[in-house]
Short mmCIF file of C-alpha atoms in Angstrom, two decimals:
data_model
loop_
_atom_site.label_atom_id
_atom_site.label_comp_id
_atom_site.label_asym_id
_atom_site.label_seq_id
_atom_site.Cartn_x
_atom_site.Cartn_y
_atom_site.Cartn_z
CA UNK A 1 0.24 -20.84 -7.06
CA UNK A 2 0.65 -20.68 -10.89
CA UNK A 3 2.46 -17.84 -12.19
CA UNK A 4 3.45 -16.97 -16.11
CA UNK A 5 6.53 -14.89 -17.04
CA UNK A 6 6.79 -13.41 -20.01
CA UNK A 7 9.65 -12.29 -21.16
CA UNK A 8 11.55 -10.56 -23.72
CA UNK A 9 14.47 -11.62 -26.01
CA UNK A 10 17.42 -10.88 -24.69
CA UNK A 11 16.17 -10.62 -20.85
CA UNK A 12 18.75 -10.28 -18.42
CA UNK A 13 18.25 -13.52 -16.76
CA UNK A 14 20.04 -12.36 -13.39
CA UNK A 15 17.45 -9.78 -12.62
CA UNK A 16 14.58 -12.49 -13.19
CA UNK A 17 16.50 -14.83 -10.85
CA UNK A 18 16.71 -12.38 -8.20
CA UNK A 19 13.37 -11.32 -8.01
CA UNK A 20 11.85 -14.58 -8.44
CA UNK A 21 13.72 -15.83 -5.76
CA UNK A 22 12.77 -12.83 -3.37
CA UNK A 23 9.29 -12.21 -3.61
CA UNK A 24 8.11 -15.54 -3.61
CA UNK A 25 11.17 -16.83 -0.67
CA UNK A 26 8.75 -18.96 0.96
CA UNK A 27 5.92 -20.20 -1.46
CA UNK A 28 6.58 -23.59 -3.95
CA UNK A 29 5.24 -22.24 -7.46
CA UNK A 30 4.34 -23.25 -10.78
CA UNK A 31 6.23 -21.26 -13.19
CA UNK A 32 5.52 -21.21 -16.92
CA UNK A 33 8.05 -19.26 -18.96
CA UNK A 34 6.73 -17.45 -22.31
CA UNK A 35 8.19 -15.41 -24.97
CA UNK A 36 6.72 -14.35 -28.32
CA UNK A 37 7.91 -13.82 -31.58
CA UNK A 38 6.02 -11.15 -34.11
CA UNK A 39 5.22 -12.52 -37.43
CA UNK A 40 8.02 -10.19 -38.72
CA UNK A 41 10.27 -12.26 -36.70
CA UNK A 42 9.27 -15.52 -36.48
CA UNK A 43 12.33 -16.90 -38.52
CA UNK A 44 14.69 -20.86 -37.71
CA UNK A 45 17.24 -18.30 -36.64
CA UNK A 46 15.13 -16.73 -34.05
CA UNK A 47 13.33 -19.67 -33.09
CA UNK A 48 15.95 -21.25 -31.86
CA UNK A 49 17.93 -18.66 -30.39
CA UNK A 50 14.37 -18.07 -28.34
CA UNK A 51 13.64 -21.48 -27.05
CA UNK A 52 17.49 -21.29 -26.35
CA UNK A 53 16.65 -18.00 -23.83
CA UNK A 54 13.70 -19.88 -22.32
CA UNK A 55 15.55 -23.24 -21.61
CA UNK A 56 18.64 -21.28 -20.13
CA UNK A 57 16.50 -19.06 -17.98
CA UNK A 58 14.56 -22.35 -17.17
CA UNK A 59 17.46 -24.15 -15.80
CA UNK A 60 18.75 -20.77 -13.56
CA UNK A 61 15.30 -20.69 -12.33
CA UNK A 62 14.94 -24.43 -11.67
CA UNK A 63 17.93 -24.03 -8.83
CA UNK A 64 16.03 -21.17 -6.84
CA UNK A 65 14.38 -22.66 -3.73
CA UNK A 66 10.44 -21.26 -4.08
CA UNK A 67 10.18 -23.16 -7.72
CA UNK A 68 8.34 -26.38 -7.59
CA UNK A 69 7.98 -26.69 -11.22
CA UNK A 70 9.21 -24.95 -14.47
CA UNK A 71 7.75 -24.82 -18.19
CA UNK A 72 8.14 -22.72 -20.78
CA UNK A 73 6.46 -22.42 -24.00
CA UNK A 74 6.78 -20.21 -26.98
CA UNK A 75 4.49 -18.05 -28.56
CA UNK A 76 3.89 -16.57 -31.78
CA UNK A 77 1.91 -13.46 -33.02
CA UNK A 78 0.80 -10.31 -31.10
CA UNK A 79 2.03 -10.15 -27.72
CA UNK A 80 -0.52 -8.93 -25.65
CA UNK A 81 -2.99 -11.38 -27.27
CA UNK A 82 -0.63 -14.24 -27.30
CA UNK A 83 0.29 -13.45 -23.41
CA UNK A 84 -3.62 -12.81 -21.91
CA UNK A 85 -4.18 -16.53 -24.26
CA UNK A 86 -1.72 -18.06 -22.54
CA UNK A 87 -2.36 -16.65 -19.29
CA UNK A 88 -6.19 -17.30 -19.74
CA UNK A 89 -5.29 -21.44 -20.59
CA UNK A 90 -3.13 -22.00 -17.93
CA UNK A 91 -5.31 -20.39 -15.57
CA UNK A 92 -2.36 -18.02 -13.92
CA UNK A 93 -2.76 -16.25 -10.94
CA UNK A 94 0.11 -13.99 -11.31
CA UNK A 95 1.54 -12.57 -14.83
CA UNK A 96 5.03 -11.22 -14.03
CA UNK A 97 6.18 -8.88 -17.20
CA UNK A 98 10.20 -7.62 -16.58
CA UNK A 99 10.08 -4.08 -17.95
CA UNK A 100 14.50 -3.55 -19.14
CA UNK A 101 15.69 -0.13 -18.69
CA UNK A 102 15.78 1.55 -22.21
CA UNK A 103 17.74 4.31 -23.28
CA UNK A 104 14.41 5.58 -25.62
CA UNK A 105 12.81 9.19 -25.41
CA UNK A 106 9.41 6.78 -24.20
CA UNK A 107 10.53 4.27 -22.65
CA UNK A 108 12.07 7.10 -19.92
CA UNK A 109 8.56 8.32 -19.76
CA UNK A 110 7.19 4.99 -18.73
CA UNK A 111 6.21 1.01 -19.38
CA UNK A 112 6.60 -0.09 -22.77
CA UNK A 113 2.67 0.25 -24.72
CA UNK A 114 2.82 -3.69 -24.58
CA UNK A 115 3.20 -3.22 -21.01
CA UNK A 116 0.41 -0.85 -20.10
CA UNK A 117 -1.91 -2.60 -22.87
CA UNK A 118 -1.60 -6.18 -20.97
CA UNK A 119 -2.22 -4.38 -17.51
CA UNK A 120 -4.97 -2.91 -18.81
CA UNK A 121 -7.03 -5.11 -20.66
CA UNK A 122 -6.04 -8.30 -18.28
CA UNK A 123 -8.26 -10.27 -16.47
CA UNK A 124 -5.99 -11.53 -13.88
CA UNK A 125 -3.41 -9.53 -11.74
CA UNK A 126 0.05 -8.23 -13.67
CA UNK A 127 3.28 -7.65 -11.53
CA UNK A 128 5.76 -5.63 -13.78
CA UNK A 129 9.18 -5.95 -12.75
CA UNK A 130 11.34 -3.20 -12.24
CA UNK A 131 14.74 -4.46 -11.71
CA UNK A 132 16.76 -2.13 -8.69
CA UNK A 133 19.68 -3.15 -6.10
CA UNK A 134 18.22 -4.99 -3.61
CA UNK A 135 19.08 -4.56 -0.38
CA UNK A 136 19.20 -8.38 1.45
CA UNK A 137 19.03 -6.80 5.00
CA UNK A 138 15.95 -5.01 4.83
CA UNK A 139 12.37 -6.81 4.86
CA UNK A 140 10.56 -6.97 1.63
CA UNK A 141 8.68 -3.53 1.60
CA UNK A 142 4.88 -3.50 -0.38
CA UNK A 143 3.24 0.10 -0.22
CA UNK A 144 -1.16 0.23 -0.75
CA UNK A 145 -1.55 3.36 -1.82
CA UNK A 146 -5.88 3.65 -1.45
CA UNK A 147 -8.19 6.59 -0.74
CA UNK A 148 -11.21 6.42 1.59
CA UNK A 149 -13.78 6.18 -1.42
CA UNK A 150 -11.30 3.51 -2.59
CA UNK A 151 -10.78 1.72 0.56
CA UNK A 152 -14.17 0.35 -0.34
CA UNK A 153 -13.57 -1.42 -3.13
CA UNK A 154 -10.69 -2.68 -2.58
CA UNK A 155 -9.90 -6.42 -3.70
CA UNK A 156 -8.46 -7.09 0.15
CA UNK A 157 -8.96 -10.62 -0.77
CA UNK A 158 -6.70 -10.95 -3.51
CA UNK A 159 -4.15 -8.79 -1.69
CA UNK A 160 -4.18 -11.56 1.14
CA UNK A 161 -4.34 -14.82 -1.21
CA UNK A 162 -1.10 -13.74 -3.05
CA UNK A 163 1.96 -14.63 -1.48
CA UNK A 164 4.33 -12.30 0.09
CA UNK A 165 7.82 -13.65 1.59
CA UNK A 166 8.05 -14.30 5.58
CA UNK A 167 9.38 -10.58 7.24
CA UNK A 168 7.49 -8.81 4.75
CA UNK A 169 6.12 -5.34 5.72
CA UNK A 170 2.51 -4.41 4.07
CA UNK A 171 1.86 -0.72 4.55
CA UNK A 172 -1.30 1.10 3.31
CA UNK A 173 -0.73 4.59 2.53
CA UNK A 174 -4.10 6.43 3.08
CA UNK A 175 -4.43 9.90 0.97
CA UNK A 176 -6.64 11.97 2.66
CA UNK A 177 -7.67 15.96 1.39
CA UNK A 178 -5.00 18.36 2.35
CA UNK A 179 -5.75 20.14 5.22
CA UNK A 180 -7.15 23.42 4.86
CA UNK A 181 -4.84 27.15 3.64
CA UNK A 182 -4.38 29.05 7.48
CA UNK A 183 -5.31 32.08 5.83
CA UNK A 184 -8.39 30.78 4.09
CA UNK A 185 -9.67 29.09 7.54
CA UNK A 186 -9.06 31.77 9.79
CA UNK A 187 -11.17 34.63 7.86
CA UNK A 188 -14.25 32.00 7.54
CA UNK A 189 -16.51 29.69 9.21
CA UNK A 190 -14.19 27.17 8.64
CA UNK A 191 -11.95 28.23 10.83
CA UNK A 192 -13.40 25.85 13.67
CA UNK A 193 -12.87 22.35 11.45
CA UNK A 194 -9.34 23.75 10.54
CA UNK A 195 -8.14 23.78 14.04
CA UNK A 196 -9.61 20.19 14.55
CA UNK A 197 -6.29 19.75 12.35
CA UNK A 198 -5.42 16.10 12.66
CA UNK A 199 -9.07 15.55 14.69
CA UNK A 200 -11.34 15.45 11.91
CA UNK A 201 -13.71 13.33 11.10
CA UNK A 202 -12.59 11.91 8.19
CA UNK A 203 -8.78 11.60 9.34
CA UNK A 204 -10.38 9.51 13.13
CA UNK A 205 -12.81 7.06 10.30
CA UNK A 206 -10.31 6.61 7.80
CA UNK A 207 -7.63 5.38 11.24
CA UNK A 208 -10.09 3.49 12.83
CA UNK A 209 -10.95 1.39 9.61
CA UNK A 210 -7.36 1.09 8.63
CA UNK A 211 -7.04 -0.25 12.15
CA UNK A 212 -9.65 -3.20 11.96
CA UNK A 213 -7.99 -3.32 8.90
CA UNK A 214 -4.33 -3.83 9.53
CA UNK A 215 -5.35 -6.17 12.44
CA UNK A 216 -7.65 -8.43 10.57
CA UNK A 217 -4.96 -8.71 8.06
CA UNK A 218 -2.09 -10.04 10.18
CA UNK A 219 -4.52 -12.28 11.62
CA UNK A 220 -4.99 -13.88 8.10
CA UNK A 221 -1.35 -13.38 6.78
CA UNK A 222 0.42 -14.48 10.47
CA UNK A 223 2.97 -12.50 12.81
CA UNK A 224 5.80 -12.87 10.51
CA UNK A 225 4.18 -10.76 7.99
CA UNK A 226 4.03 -6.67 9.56
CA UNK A 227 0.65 -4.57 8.38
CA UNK A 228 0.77 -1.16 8.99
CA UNK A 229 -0.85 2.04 7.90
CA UNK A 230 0.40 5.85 7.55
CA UNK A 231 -1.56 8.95 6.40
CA UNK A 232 -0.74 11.71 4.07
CA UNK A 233 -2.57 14.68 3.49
CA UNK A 234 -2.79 14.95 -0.40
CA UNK A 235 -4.83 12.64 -2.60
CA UNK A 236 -2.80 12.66 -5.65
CA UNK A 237 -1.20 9.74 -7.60
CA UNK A 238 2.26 12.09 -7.44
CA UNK A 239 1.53 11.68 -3.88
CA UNK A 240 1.78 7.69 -3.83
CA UNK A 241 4.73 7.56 -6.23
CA UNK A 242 7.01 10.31 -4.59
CA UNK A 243 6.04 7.99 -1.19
CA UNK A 244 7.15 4.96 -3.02
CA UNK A 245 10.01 5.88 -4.17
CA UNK A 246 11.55 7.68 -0.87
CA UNK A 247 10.17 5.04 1.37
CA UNK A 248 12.45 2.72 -1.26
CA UNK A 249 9.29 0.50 -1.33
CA UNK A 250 9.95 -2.98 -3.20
CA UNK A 251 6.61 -3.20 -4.71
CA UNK A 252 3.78 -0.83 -4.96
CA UNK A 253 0.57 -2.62 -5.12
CA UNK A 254 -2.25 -0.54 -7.38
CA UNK A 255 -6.06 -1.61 -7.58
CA UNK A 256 -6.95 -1.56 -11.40
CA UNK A 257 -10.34 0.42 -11.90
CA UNK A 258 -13.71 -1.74 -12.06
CA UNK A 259 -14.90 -2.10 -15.34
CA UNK A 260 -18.65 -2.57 -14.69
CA UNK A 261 -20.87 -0.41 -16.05
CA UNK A 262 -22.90 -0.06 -12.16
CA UNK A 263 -19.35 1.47 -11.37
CA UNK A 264 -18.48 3.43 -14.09
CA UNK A 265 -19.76 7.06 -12.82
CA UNK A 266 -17.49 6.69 -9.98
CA UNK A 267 -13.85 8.51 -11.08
CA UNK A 268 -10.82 6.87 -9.19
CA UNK A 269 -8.76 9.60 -7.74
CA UNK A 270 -5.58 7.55 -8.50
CA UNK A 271 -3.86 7.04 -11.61
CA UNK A 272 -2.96 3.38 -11.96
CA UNK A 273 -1.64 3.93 -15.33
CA UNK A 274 -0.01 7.23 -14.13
CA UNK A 275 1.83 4.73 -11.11
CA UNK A 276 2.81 2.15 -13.38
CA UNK A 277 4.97 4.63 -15.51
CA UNK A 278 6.06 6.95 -12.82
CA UNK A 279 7.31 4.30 -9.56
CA UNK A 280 10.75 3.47 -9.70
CA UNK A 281 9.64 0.19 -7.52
CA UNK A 282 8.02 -3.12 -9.11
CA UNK A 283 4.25 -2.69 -9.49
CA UNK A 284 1.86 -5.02 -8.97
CA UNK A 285 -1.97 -4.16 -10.84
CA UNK A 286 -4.37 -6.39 -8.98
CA UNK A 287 -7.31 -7.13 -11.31
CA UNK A 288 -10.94 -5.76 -10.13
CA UNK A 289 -13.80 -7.41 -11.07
CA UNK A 290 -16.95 -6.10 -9.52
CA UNK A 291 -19.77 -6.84 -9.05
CA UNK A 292 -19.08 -10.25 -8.64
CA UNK A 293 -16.55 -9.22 -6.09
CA UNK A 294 -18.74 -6.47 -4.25
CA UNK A 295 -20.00 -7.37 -0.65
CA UNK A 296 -17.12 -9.76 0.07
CA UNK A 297 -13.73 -7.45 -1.36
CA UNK A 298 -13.49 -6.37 2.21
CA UNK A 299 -14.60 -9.20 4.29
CA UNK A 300 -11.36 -9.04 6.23
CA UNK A 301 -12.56 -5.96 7.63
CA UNK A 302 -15.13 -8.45 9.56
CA UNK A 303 -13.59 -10.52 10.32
CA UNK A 304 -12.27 -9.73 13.97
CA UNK A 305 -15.93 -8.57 14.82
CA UNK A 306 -17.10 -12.35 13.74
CA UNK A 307 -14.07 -13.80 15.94
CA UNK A 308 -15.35 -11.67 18.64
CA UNK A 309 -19.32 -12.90 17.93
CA UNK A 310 -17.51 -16.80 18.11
CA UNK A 311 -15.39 -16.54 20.99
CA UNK A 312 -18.07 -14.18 23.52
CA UNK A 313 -19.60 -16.39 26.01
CA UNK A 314 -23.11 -17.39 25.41
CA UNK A 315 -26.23 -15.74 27.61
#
């Protein structure tokens, strides 16, 4: 698995090591280091004090188990453009960006622009670290925040081909309609669906395909990886984030909106932006490309019904 860093002067090198070494425990990875200097700063004095960061952080990454190989290369001119070109040559398959906490009146509102630029104009998935205590007991927590409209479009594929850490626990977090105002219900006709409560037909469709779902996945992933699923009653990103954060998730993974003009009439009730700025957790954008994707995104869903076609005994 090839995976770029970018990274900032300055970078606290400790928080890279640690999450380097967590999420990706069990996997032996091809790292490539970046940084970029601005025109306005490409100087000797900061060239050197640069490719001093990257062969430092090099060498404390070289000693963590999952790294199989280590390069770093420096960039010059815009970032975002000098990132996605680097990212784009050495074919990445994983951009981590490690987003420092800032004492700025924007940077409390959210990512840096540089940030939220890259994660949205990128072509490949973008994991922004945000560096928190970790806590070495508990399993590494990911949270999938989707909606039923959602759910079909999801890029399951790339959510099972990128590597998460033995004892992980994968939960999607389905946000389904609130349920319906008691006074509202009981003085119309829609008093009967109301007390249907958590019987409706939306809630018993969205459990049985998060079922199918959950199974197929640990199938595919293997028993040491847990896939789970819990429902909330409020489709809102604020929903997702306040989850996150008092779940004390370690990543929160968000599907980035297709770009395709066949898909462009349909309005994504989440925010991915909106998550990126708000979660207190990592976040990891996985990049949508549809339609190329379309008709095999959720082929995991199948695949227990194909096992089942395979393994039933001929007439």
């Amino acid at each position: 698995m090839k995976v770029l860093l970018a990274i900032k002067p300055n970078a606290n090198h400790e928080n890279i090591r640690r999450y380097v070494a967590s999420r990706f425990a069990d996997l032996a990875i091809e790292l490539q280091i970046v940084s970029v200097l601005a025109a306005t700063q490409n100087t000797q004095l900061a060239q050197k004090a640069a490719i001093a960061q990257l062969r430092s952080l090099s060498n404390e990454l070289s000693q963590c188990a999952p790294i199989e190989q280590v390069r770093t290369q420096l960039l010059e001119g815009e970032p975002v453009e000098a990132i996605n070109t680097a990212a784009l040559r050495n074919r990445s398959d994983l951009v981590l960006i490690l987003e420092e906490q800032s004492t700025g009146f924007l940077s409390r509102l959210g990512s840096s622009s540089i940030t939220r630029r890259l994660c949205q104009q990128a072509s490949y998935s973008v994991e922004v670290i945000k560096p928190r205590a970790p806590d070495d007991n508990a399993p590494y927590r990911v949270l999938v925040p989707v909606t039923e409209h959602e759910l079909e479009l999801y890029p399951i594929n790339q959510l099972i081909d990128l590597h998460w850490p033995r004892g992980s626990c994968i939960r999607f977090l389905a946000l389904l309609p609130p349920a319906l105002d008691d006074a509202y219900a009981e003085a119309t006709p829609l008093a009967t669906l109301h007390q249907l409560d958590n019987s409706t037909v939306q809630t018993v469709r969205m459990q049985s395909r998060l079922g199918k779902l959950c199974e197929a996945m640990t199938r595919a992933l293997g028993h040491d990886i847990v896939v789970d699923y819990r429902l909330i009653y409020d489709c809102s990103t604020a929903a997702a984030v306040r989850e996150a954060n008092d779940s004390g998730a370690d990543l929160l993974v968000v599907s980035s909106q297709p770009t395709d003009s066949f898909f462009r009439g349909l309005k994504s009730v989440l925010s991915p932006a909106a998550m990126l700025m708000a979660a207190k957790c990592s976040v990891l954008m996985l990049t949508q490309s549809l339609p190329r994707n379309f008709g095999r995104a959720n082929r995991v869903i199948t695949m227990l019904g194909d096992a089942a076609q395979q393994n039933s005994p001929s007439q």
